[in-house]
PDB file of N, CA and C in Angstrom:
ATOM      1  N   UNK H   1      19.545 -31.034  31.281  1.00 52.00           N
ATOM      2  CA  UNK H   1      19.438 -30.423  29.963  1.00 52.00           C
ATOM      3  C   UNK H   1      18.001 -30.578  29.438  1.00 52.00           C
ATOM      4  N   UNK H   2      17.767 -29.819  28.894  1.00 54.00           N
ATOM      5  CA  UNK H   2      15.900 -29.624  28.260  1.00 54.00           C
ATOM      6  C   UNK H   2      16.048 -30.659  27.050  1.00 54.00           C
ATOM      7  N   UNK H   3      14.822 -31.043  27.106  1.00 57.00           N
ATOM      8  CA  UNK H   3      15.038 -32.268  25.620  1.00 57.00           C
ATOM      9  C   UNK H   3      14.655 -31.204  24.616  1.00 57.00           C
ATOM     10  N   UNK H   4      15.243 -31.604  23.444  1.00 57.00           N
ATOM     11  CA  UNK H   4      15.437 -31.205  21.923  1.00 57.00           C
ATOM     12  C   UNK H   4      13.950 -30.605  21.188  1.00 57.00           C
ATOM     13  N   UNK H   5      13.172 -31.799  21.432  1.00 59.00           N
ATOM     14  CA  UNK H   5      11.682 -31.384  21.219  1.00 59.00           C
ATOM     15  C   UNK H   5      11.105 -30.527  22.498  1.00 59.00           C
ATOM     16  N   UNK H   6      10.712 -30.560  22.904  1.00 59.00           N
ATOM     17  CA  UNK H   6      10.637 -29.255  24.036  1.00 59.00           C
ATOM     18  C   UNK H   6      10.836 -28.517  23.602  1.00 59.00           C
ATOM     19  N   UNK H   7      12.559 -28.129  23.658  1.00 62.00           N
ATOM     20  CA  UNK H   7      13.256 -26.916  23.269  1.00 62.00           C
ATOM     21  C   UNK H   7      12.258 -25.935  22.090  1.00 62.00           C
ATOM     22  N   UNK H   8      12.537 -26.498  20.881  1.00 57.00           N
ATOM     23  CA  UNK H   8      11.956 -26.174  19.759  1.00 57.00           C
ATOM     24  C   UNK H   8      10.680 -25.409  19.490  1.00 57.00           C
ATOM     25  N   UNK H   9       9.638 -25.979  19.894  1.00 59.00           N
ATOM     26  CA  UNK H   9       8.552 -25.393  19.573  1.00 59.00           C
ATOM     27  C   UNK H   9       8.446 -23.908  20.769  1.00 59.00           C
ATOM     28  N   UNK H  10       9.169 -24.273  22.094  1.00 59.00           N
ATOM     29  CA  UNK H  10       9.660 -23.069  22.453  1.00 59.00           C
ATOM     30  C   UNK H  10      10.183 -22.101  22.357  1.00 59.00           C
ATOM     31  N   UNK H  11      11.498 -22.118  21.257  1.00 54.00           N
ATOM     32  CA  UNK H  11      12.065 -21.340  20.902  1.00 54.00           C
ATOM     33  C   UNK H  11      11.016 -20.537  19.053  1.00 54.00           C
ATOM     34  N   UNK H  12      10.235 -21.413  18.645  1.00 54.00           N
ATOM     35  CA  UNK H  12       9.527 -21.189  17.843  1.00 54.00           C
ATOM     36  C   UNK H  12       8.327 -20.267  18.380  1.00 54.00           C
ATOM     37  N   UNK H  13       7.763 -20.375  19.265  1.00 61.00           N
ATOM     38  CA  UNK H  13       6.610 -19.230  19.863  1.00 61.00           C
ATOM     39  C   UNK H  13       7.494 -18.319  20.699  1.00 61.00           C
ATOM     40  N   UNK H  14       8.666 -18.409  20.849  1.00 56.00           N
ATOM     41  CA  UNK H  14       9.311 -17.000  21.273  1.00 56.00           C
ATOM     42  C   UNK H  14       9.561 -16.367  20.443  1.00 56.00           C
ATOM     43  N   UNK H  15      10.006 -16.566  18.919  1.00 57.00           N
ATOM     44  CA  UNK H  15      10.498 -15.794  17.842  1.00 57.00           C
ATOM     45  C   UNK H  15       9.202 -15.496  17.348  1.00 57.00           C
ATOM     46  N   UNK H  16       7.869 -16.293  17.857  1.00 60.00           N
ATOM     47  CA  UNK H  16       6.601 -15.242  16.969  1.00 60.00           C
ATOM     48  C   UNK H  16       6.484 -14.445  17.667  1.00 60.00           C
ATOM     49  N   UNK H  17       6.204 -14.456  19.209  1.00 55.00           N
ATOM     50  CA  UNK H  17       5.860 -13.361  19.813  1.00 55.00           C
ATOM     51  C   UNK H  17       6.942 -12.294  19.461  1.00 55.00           C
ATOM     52  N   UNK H  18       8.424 -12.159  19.326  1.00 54.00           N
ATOM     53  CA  UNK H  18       9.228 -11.137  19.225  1.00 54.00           C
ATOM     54  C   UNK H  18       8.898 -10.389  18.195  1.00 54.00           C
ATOM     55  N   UNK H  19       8.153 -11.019  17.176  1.00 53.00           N
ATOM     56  CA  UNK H  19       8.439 -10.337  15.518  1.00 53.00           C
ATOM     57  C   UNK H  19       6.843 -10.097  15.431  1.00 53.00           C
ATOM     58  N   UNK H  20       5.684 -10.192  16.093  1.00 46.00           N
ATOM     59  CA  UNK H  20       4.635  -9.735  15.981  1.00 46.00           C
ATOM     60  C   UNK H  20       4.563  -8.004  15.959  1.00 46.00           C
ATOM     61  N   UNK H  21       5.396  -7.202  17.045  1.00 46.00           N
ATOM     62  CA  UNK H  21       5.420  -5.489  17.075  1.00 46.00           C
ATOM     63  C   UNK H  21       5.633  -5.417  15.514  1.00 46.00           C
ATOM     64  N   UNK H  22       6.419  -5.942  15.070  1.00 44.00           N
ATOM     65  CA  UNK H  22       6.651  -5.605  13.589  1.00 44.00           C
ATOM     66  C   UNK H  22       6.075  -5.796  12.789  1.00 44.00           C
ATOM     67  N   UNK H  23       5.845  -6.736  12.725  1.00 43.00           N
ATOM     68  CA  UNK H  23       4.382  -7.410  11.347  1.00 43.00           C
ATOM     69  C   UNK H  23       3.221  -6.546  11.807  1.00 43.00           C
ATOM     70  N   UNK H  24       2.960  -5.380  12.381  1.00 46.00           N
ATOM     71  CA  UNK H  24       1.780  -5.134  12.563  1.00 46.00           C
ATOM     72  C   UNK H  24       1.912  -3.758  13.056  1.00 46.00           C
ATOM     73  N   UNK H  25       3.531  -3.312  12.657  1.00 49.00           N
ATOM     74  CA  UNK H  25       3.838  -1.816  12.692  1.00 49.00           C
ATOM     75  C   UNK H  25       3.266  -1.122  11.523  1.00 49.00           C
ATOM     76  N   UNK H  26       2.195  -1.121  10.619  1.00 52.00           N
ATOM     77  CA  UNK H  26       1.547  -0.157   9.703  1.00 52.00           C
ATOM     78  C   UNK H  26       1.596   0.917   9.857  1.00 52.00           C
ATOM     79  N   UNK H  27       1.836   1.999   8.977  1.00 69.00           N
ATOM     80  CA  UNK H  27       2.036   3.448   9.334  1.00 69.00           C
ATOM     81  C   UNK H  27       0.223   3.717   9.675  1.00 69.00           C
ATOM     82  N   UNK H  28      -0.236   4.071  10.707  1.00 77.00           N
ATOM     83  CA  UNK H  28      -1.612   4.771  10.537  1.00 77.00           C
ATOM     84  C   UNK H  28      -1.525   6.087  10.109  1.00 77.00           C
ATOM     85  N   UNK H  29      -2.837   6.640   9.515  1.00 79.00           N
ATOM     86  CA  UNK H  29      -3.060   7.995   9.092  1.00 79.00           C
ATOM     87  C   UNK H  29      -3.425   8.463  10.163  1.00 79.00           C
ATOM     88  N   UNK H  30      -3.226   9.787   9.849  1.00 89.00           N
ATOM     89  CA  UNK H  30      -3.886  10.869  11.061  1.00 89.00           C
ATOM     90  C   UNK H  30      -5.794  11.231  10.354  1.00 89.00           C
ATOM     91  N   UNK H  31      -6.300  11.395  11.251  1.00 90.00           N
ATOM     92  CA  UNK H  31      -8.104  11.940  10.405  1.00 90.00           C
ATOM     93  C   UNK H  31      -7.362  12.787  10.055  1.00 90.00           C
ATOM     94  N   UNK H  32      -7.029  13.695   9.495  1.00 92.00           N
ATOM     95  CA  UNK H  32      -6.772  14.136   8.466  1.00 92.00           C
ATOM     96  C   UNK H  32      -6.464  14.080   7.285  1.00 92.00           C
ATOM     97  N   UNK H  33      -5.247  13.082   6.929  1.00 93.00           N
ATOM     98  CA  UNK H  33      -4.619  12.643   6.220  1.00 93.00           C
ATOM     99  C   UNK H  33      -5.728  11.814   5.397  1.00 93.00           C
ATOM    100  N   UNK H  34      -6.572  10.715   6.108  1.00 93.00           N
ATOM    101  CA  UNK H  34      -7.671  10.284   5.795  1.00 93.00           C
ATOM    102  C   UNK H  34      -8.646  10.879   5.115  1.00 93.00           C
ATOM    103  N   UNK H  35      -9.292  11.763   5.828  1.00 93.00           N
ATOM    104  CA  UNK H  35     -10.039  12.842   5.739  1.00 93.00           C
ATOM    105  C   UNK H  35     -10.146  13.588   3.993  1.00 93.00           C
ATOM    106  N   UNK H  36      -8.291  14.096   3.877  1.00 95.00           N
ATOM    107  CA  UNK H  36      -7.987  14.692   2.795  1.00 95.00           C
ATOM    108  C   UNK H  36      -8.331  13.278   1.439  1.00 95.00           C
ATOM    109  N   UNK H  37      -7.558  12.051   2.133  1.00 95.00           N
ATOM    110  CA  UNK H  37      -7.915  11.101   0.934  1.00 95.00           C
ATOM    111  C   UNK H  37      -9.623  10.683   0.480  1.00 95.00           C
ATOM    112  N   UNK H  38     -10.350  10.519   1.618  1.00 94.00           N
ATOM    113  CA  UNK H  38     -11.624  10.437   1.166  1.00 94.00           C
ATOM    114  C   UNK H  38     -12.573  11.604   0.372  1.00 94.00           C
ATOM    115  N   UNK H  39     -11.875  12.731   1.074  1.00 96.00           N
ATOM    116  CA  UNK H  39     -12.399  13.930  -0.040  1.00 96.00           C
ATOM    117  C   UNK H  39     -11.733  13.848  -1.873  1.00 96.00           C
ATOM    118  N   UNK H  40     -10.596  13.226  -1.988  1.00 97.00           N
ATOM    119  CA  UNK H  40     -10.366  13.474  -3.061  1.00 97.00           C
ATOM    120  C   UNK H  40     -11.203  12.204  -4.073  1.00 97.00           C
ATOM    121  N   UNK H  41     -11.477  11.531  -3.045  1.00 96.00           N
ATOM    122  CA  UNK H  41     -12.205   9.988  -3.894  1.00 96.00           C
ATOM    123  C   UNK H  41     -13.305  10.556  -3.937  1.00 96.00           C
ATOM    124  N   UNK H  42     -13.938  11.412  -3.516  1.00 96.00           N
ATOM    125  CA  UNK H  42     -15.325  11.624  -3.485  1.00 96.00           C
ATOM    126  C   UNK H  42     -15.559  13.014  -4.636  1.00 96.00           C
ATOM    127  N   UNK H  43     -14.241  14.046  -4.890  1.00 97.00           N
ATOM    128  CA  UNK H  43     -14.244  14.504  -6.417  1.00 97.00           C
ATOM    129  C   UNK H  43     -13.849  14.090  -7.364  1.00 97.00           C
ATOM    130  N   UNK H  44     -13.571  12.781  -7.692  1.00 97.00           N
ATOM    131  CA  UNK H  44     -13.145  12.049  -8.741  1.00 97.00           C
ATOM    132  C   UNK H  44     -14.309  11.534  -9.190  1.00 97.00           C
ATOM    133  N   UNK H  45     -15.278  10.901  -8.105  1.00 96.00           N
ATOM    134  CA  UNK H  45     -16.586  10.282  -8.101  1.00 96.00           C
ATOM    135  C   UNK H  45     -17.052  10.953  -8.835  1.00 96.00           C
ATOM    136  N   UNK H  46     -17.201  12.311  -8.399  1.00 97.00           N
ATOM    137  CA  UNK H  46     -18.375  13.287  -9.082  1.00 97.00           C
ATOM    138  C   UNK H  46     -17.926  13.863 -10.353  1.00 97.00           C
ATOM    139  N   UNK H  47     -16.368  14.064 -10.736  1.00 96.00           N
ATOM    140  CA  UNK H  47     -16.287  13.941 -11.981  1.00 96.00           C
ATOM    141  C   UNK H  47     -16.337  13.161 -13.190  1.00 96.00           C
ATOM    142  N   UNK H  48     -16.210  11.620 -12.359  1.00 96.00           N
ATOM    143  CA  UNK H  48     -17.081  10.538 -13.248  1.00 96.00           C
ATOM    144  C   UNK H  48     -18.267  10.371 -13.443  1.00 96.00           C
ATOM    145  N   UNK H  49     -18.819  10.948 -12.928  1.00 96.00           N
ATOM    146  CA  UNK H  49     -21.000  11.117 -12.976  1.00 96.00           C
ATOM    147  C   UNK H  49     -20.637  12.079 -13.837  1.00 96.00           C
ATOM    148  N   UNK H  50     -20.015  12.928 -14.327  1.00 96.00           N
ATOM    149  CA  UNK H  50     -20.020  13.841 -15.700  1.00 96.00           C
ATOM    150  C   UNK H  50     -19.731  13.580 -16.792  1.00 96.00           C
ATOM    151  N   UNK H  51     -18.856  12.458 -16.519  1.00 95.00           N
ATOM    152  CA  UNK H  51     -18.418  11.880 -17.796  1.00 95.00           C
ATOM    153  C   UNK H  51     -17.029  12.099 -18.577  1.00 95.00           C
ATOM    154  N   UNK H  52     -16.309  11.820 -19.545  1.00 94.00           N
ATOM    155  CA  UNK H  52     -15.313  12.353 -19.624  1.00 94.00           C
ATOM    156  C   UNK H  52     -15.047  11.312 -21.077  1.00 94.00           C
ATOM    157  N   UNK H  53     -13.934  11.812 -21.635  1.00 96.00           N
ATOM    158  CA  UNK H  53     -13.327  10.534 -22.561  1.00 96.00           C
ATOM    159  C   UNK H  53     -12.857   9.109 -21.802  1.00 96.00           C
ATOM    160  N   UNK H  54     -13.010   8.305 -22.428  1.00 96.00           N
ATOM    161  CA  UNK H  54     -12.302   7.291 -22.258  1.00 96.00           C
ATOM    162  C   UNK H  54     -11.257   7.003 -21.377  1.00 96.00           C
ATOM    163  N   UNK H  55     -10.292   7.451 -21.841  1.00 97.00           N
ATOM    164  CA  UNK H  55      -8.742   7.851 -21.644  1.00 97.00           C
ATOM    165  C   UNK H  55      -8.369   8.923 -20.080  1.00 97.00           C
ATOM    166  N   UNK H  56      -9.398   9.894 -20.188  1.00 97.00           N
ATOM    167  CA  UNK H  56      -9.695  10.721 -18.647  1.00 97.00           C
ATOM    168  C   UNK H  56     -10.686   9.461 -17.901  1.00 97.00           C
ATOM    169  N   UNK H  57     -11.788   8.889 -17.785  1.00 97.00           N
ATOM    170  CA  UNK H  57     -12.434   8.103 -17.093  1.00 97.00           C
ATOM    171  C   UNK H  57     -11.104   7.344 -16.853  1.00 97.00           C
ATOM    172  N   UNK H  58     -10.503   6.278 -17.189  1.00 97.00           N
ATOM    173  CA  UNK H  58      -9.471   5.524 -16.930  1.00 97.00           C
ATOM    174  C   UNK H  58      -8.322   6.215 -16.223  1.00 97.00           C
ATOM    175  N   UNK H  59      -7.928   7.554 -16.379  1.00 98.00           N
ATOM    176  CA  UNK H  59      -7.306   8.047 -15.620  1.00 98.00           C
ATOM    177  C   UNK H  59      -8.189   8.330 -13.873  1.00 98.00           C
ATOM    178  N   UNK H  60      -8.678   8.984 -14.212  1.00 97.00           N
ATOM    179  CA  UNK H  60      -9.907   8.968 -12.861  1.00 97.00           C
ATOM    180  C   UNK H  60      -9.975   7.563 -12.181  1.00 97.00           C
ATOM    181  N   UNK H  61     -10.542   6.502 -12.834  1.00 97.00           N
ATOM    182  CA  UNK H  61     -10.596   5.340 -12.346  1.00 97.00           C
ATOM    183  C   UNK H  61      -9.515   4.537 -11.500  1.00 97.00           C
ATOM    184  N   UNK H  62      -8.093   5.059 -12.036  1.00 98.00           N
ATOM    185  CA  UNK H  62      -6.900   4.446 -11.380  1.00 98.00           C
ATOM    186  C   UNK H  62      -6.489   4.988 -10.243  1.00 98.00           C
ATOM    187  N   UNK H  63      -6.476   6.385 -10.049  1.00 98.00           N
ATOM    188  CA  UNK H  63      -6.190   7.274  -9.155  1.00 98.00           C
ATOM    189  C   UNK H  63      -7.264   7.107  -7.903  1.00 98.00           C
ATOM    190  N   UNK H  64      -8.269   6.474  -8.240  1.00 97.00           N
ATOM    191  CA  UNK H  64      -9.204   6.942  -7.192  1.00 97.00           C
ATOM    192  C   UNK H  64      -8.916   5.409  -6.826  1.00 97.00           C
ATOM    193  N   UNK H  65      -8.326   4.190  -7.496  1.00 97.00           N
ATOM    194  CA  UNK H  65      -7.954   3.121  -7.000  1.00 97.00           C
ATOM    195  C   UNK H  65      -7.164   2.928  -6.086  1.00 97.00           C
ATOM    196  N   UNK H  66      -5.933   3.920  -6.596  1.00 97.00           N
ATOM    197  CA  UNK H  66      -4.563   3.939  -5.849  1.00 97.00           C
ATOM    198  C   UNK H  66      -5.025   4.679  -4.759  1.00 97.00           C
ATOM    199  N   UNK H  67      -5.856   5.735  -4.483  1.00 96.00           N
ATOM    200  CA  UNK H  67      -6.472   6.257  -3.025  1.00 96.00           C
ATOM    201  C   UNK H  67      -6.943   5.520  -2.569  1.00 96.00           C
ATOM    202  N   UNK H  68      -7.455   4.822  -2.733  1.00 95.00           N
ATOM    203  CA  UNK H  68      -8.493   3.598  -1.879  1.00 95.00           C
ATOM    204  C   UNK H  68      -7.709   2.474  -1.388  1.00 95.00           C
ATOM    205  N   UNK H  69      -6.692   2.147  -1.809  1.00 96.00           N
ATOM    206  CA  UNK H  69      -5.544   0.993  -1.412  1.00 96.00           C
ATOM    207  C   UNK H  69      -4.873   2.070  -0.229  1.00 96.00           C
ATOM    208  N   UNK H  70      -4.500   3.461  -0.833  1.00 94.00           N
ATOM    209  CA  UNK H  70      -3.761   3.607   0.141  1.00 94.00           C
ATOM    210  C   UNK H  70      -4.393   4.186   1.639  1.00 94.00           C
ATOM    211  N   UNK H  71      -5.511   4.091   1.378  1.00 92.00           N
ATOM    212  CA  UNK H  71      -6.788   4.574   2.840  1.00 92.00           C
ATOM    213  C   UNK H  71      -6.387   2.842   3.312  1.00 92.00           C
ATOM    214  N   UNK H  72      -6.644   2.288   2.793  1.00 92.00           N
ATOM    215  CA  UNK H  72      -6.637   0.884   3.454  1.00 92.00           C
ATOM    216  C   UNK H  72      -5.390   0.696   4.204  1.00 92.00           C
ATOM    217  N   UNK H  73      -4.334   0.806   3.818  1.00 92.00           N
ATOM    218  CA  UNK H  73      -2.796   0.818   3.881  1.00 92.00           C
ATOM    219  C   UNK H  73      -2.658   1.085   5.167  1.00 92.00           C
ATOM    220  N   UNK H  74      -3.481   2.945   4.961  1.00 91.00           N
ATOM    221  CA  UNK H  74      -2.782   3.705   6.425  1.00 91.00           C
ATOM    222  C   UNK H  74      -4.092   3.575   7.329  1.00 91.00           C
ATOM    223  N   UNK H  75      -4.673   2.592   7.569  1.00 90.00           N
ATOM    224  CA  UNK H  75      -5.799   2.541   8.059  1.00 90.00           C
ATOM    225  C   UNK H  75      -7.048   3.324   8.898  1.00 90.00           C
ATOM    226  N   UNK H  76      -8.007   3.967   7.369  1.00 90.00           N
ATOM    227  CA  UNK H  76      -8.312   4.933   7.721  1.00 90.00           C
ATOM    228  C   UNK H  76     -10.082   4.404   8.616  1.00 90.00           C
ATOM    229  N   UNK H  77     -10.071   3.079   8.565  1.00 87.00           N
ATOM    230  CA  UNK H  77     -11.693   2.884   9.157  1.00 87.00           C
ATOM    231  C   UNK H  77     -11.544   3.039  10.508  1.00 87.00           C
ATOM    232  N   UNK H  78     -10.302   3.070  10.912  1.00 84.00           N
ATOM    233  CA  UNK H  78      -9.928   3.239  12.291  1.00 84.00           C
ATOM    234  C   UNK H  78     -10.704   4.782  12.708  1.00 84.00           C
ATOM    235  N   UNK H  79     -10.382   5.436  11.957  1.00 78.00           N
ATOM    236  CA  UNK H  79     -11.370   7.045  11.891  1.00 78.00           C
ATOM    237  C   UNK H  79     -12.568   6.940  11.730  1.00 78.00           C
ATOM    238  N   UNK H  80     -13.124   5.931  11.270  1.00 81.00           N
ATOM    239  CA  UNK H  80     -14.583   5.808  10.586  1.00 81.00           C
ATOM    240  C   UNK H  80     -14.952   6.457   9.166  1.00 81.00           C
ATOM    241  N   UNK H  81     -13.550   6.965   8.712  1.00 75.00           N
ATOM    242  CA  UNK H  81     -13.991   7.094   6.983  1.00 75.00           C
ATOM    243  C   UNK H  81     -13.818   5.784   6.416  1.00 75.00           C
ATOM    244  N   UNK H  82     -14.665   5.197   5.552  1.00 70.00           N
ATOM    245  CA  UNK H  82     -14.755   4.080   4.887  1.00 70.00           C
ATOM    246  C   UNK H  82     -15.036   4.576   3.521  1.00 70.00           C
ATOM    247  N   UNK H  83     -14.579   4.238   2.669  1.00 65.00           N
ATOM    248  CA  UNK H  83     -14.451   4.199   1.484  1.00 65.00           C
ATOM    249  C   UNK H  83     -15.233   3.367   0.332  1.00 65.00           C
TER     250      UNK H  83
END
């Protein structure tokens, strides 16, 4: 019979290796998908160099946030758009 300690840390690096495919299943983007998100960060940009109210800048500002998390997400440097 295998001793107890043995056992353990064995059965512990078998359950990481099993569950690694998963922890590291991220949806990737297609360059496109990418592509389309970095173009839209890059007219938000330029409508903030124009200026706007308050209330539109802060709208602009969030949206072009939530694009930028989600380029990261679907991992777009893999394409070489960087953000």
């Amino acid at each position: 019979m295998i001793n107890s300690t043995i056992k353990l840390p064995w059965l512990l690096t078998l359950g990481i290796c099993l569950s690694l495919p998963i922890l590291s299943s991220a949806k990737e983007g297609s360059y496109k998908e990418c592509y389309k998100i970095a173009k839209q960060i890059e007219e938000i940009n330029t409508k903030r160099k124009r200026g706007g109210s308050g209330k539109q800048m802060d709208k602009w500002r969030k949206k072009r946030h939530q694009l930028s998390n989600k380029s990261y997400a679907i991992k777009c440097r893999k394409h070489g758009i960087i953000l």
